[in-house]
């Protein structure tokens, strides 16, 4: 009973949480799933002596990690791009005397123009 609880609840939940955390750090869904698949494969060979069931479970955990990382990446992209469409059609009619200049406060590390930079140095 404890093994079934571990295989069907605890390990998938930890894969989901670890996938989200790695996706936030690495910003690469394929790399996230490859890392989790490698960890699951090592555990399958060390703990279960390479049984076919353990290898199949490792493949399923790798696919689960890929799906969760892709979903996390899509959600992050959606929320990053949501505030960028300002619909002013290139005209300055907001009466603030700035002539709608582009954002000159780029990130010092990756030179992106986002409000919240996803690189490790969030200093602007």
CSV table of C-alpha atoms in Angstrom, one decimal:
chain,number,residue,atom,x,y,z
A,1,UNK,CA,0.0,0.0,0.0
A,2,UNK,CA,2.8,2.4,0.9
A,3,UNK,CA,4.5,1.7,-2.5
A,4,UNK,CA,1.4,2.5,-4.4
A,5,UNK,CA,0.9,5.7,-2.5
A,6,UNK,CA,4.5,6.6,-3.2
A,7,UNK,CA,4.3,5.8,-6.9
A,8,UNK,CA,0.9,7.4,-7.7
A,9,UNK,CA,0.7,10.4,-5.4
A,10,UNK,CA,4.0,11.5,-3.7
A,11,UNK,CA,6.4,11.1,-6.7
A,12,UNK,CA,4.1,12.7,-9.3
A,13,UNK,CA,3.4,15.6,-7.0
A,14,UNK,CA,7.1,16.1,-6.4
A,15,UNK,CA,7.8,15.9,-10.1
A,16,UNK,CA,5.1,18.6,-10.8
A,17,UNK,CA,6.6,20.9,-8.1
A,18,UNK,CA,10.2,20.3,-9.2
A,19,UNK,CA,9.2,20.8,-12.9
A,20,UNK,CA,7.6,24.2,-12.1
A,21,UNK,CA,10.6,25.3,-10.0
A,22,UNK,CA,13.1,24.2,-12.7
A,23,UNK,CA,11.1,25.8,-15.5
A,24,UNK,CA,11.1,29.1,-13.6
A,25,UNK,CA,14.9,28.9,-13.2
A,26,UNK,CA,16.0,27.4,-16.5
A,27,UNK,CA,13.2,28.7,-18.8
A,28,UNK,CA,13.7,25.6,-21.1
A,29,UNK,CA,11.0,22.9,-20.9
A,30,UNK,CA,13.0,20.3,-22.8
A,31,UNK,CA,15.9,20.7,-20.4
A,32,UNK,CA,13.6,20.4,-17.4
A,33,UNK,CA,12.1,17.2,-18.6
A,34,UNK,CA,15.5,15.8,-19.5
A,35,UNK,CA,16.8,16.5,-16.0
A,36,UNK,CA,13.8,14.9,-14.3
A,37,UNK,CA,13.9,11.9,-16.7
A,38,UNK,CA,17.6,11.4,-15.9
A,39,UNK,CA,17.0,11.5,-12.2
A,40,UNK,CA,14.0,9.1,-12.5
A,41,UNK,CA,16.1,6.8,-14.7
A,42,UNK,CA,18.9,6.7,-12.2
A,43,UNK,CA,16.5,5.9,-9.4
A,44,UNK,CA,14.9,3.2,-11.5
A,45,UNK,CA,18.2,1.5,-12.1
A,46,UNK,CA,19.6,1.9,-8.6
A,47,UNK,CA,16.6,1.3,-6.4
A,48,UNK,CA,14.6,-1.2,-8.6
A,49,UNK,CA,17.5,-2.9,-10.4
A,50,UNK,CA,16.4,-1.7,-13.8
A,51,UNK,CA,13.0,-3.5,-13.9
A,52,UNK,CA,10.9,-2.8,-16.9
A,53,UNK,CA,8.1,-1.4,-14.7
A,54,UNK,CA,10.5,1.1,-13.1
A,55,UNK,CA,11.8,2.2,-16.5
A,56,UNK,CA,8.2,2.7,-17.8
A,57,UNK,CA,7.4,4.8,-14.7
A,58,UNK,CA,10.6,6.9,-15.3
A,59,UNK,CA,9.4,7.5,-18.9
A,60,UNK,CA,6.0,8.5,-17.6
A,61,UNK,CA,7.5,10.9,-15.1
A,62,UNK,CA,9.7,12.4,-17.8
A,63,UNK,CA,6.6,13.0,-20.0
A,64,UNK,CA,4.7,14.5,-17.0
A,65,UNK,CA,7.7,16.8,-16.4
A,66,UNK,CA,7.6,17.9,-20.0
A,67,UNK,CA,3.9,18.6,-20.0
A,68,UNK,CA,4.1,20.6,-16.8
A,69,UNK,CA,7.1,22.6,-17.9
A,70,UNK,CA,5.4,23.4,-21.2
A,71,UNK,CA,2.2,24.5,-19.4
A,72,UNK,CA,4.3,26.6,-17.0
A,73,UNK,CA,6.2,28.2,-19.9
A,74,UNK,CA,3.0,29.0,-21.8
A,75,UNK,CA,1.4,30.6,-18.6
A,76,UNK,CA,4.5,32.7,-18.0
A,77,UNK,CA,4.6,33.8,-21.6
A,78,UNK,CA,0.9,34.8,-21.4
A,79,UNK,CA,1.4,36.8,-18.3
A,80,UNK,CA,4.6,38.4,-19.6
A,81,UNK,CA,3.0,39.5,-22.9
A,82,UNK,CA,-0.3,40.5,-21.3
A,83,UNK,CA,0.8,44.0,-20.2
A,84,UNK,CA,2.8,44.8,-23.4
A,85,UNK,CA,-0.1,45.6,-25.8
A,86,UNK,CA,-0.9,49.3,-25.3
A,87,UNK,CA,-2.9,49.9,-28.5
A,88,UNK,CA,-1.7,53.5,-29.1
A,89,UNK,CA,-0.9,52.9,-32.9
A,90,UNK,CA,2.3,55.0,-32.7
A,91,UNK,CA,0.6,58.3,-31.9
A,92,UNK,CA,1.3,60.4,-28.8
A,93,UNK,CA,-2.1,61.4,-27.6
A,94,UNK,CA,-1.8,60.7,-23.9
A,95,UNK,CA,-0.8,64.3,-22.9
A,96,UNK,CA,2.2,63.4,-20.8
A,97,UNK,CA,4.9,65.1,-22.9
A,98,UNK,CA,7.1,62.0,-23.4
A,99,UNK,CA,6.5,61.4,-27.1
A,100,UNK,CA,6.0,57.7,-26.4
A,101,UNK,CA,9.7,56.9,-26.2
A,102,UNK,CA,10.7,53.3,-26.0
A,103,UNK,CA,11.6,51.8,-22.6
A,104,UNK,CA,15.2,52.7,-22.0
A,105,UNK,CA,15.4,50.9,-18.7
A,106,UNK,CA,16.7,47.6,-20.2
A,107,UNK,CA,18.0,44.8,-18.0
A,108,UNK,CA,21.8,45.2,-17.6
A,109,UNK,CA,22.5,41.5,-18.2
A,110,UNK,CA,20.2,40.4,-21.0
A,111,UNK,CA,19.2,43.8,-22.4
A,112,UNK,CA,15.5,42.8,-22.6
A,113,UNK,CA,12.8,45.5,-22.4
A,114,UNK,CA,10.4,43.7,-20.1
A,115,UNK,CA,9.1,45.1,-16.9
A,116,UNK,CA,10.0,42.0,-15.0
A,117,UNK,CA,13.2,40.3,-16.4
A,118,UNK,CA,13.5,36.5,-16.1
A,119,UNK,CA,17.3,36.5,-16.1
A,120,UNK,CA,19.1,35.9,-12.8
A,121,UNK,CA,20.1,39.6,-12.4
A,122,UNK,CA,16.9,41.5,-11.9
A,123,UNK,CA,18.8,44.8,-11.5
A,124,UNK,CA,17.6,47.7,-13.7
